[in-house]
Coordinates of C-alpha atoms in Angstrom, one line a residue:
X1 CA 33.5 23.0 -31.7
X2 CA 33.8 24.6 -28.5
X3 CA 32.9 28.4 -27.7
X4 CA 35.7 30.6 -26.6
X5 CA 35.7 31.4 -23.2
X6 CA 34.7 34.3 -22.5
X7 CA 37.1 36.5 -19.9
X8 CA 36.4 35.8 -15.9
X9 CA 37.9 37.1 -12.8
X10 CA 40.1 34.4 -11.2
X11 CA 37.0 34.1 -8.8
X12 CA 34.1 33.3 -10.5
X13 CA 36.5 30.7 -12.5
X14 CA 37.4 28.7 -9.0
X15 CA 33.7 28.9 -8.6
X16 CA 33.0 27.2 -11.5
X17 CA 35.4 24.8 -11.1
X18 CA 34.4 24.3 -7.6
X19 CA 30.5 23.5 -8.9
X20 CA 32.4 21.1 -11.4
X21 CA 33.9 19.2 -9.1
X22 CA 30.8 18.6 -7.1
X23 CA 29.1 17.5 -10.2
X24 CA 31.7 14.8 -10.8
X25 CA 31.8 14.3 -7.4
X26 CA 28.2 13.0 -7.1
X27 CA 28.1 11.5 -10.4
X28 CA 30.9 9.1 -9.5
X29 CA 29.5 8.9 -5.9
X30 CA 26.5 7.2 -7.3
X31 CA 28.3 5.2 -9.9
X32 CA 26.6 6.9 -13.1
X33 CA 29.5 6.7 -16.1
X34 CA 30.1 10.1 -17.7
X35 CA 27.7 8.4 -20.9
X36 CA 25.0 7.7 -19.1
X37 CA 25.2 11.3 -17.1
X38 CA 25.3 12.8 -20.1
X39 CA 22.5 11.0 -22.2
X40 CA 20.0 11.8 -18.4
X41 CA 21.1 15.5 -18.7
X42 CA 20.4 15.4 -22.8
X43 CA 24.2 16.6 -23.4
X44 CA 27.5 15.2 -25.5
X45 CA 29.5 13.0 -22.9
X46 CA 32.3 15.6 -24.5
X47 CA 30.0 18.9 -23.0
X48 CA 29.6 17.0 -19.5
X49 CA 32.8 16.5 -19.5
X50 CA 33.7 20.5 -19.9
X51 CA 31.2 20.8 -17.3
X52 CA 32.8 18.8 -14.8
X53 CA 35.9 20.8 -15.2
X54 CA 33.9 24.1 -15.0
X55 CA 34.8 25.7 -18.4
X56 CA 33.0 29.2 -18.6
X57 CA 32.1 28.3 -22.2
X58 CA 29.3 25.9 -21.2
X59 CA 25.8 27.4 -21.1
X60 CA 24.5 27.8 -17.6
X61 CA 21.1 25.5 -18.8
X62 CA 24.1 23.0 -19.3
X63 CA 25.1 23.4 -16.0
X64 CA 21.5 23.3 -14.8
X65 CA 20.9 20.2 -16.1
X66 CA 24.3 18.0 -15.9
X67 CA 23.4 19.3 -12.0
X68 CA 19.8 18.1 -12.4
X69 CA 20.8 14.3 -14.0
X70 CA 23.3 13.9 -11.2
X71 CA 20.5 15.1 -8.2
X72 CA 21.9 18.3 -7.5
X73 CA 20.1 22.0 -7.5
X74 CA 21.5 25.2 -7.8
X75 CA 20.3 28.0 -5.4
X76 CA 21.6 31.6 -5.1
X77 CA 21.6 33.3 -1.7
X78 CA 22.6 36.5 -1.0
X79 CA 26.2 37.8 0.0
X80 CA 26.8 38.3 3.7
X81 CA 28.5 41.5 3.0
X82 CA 28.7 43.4 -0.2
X83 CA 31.6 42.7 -2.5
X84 CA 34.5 44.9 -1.9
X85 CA 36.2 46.2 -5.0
X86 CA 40.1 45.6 -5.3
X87 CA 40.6 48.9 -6.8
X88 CA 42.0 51.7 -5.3
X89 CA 40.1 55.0 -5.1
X90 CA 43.3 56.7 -6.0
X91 CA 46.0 55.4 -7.9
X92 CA 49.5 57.2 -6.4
X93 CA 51.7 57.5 -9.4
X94 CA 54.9 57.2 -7.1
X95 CA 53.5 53.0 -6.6
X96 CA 53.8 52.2 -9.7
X97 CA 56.5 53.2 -11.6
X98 CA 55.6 52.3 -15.3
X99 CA 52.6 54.1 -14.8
X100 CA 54.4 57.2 -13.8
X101 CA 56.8 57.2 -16.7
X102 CA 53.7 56.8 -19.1
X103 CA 52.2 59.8 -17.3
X104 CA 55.0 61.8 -17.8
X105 CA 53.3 64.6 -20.2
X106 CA 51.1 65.4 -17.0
X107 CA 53.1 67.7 -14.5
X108 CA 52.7 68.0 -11.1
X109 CA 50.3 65.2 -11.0
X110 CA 50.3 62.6 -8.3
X111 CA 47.9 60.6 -8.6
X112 CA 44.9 59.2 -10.7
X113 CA 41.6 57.9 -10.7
X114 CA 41.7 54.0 -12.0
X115 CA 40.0 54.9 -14.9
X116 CA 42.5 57.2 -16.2
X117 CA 45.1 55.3 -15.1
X118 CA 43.5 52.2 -17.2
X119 CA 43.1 54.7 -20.0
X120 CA 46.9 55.4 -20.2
X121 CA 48.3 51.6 -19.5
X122 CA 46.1 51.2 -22.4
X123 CA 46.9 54.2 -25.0
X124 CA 51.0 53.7 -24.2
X125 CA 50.9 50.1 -23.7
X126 CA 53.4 49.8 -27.1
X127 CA 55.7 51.8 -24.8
X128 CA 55.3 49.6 -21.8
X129 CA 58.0 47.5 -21.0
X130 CA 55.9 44.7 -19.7
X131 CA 58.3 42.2 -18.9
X132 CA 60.0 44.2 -16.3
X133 CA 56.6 45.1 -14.0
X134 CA 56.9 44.4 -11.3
X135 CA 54.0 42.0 -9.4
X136 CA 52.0 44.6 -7.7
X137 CA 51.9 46.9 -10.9
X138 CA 50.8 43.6 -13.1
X139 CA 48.0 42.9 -10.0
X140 CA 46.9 46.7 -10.4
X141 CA 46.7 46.3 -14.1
X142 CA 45.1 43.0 -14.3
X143 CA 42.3 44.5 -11.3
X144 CA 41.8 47.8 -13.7
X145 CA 40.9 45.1 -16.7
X146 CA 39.0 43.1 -14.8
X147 CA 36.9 46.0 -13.2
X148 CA 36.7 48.2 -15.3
X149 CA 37.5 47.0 -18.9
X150 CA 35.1 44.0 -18.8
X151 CA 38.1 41.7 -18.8
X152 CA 39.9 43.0 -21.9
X153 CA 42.6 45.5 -22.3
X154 CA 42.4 47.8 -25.2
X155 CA 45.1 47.8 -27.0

């Protein structure tokens, strides 16, 4: 049985499913059937398969060797310019309305760092009416998770 997947930003998943595809892509590019791929990279045609489709699951070795049976290598090279982070430094109470009725015990504030905003999506999130958010307070909640909760909200 398959490992959960564990949680990844929405970019590191197209990655994988981008290095996926070119797997598949130069398997069947040389004619190799998915069995014989598979028994070359010393895998189940079953985790070649989850390969090619880039689940996170798979074990990089895996990947490293479905990419190895097929003639491909992997090589990491440096960013051209460091990653920017999607969070805000501040997070103005006034953007995001939810928020700001959670944070209604704290007068006279305005704003918050992401981290104590993340702290109180995530202590009143029984409160939270989640189905009315609107799509830049679900982006700013799903960026605090991702950044800053390892991918998990706490609740």
């Amino acid at each position: 049985m398959p490992a959960k997947a564990p949680p990844v930003p929405p970019h590191i998943a197209a990655q994988l499913e981008a290095l996926g595809k070119r797997i598949r892509a130069q398997r069947e590019r040389q004619k190799v059937t998915a069995t014989d791929a598979a028994e070359a990279a010393g895998m189940s045609r079953v985790t070649l398969h989850r390969v090619e489709r880039g689940e996170p699951s798979v074990t990089m070795g895996a990947y490293a060797s479905a990419m190895s049976a097929v003639g491909l290598s992997l090589q990491v090279r440096e960013p051209k310019a460091p990653f920017a982070s999607a969070l805000p430094a501040v997070v103005r109470l006034d953007d995001y309305p939810a928020l700001k009725q959670l944070a209604w015990q704290l007068p006279g504030v305005t704003e918050l760092s992401p981290a104590q905003a993340l702290d109180l999506y995530e202590r009143n999130w029984r409160h939270l009416d989640r189905e009315g958010l609107a799509p830049q307070e679900r982006r700013l909640i799903q960026t605090l998770v991702d950044e800053l909760g390892g991918g998990r909200l706490l609740v």
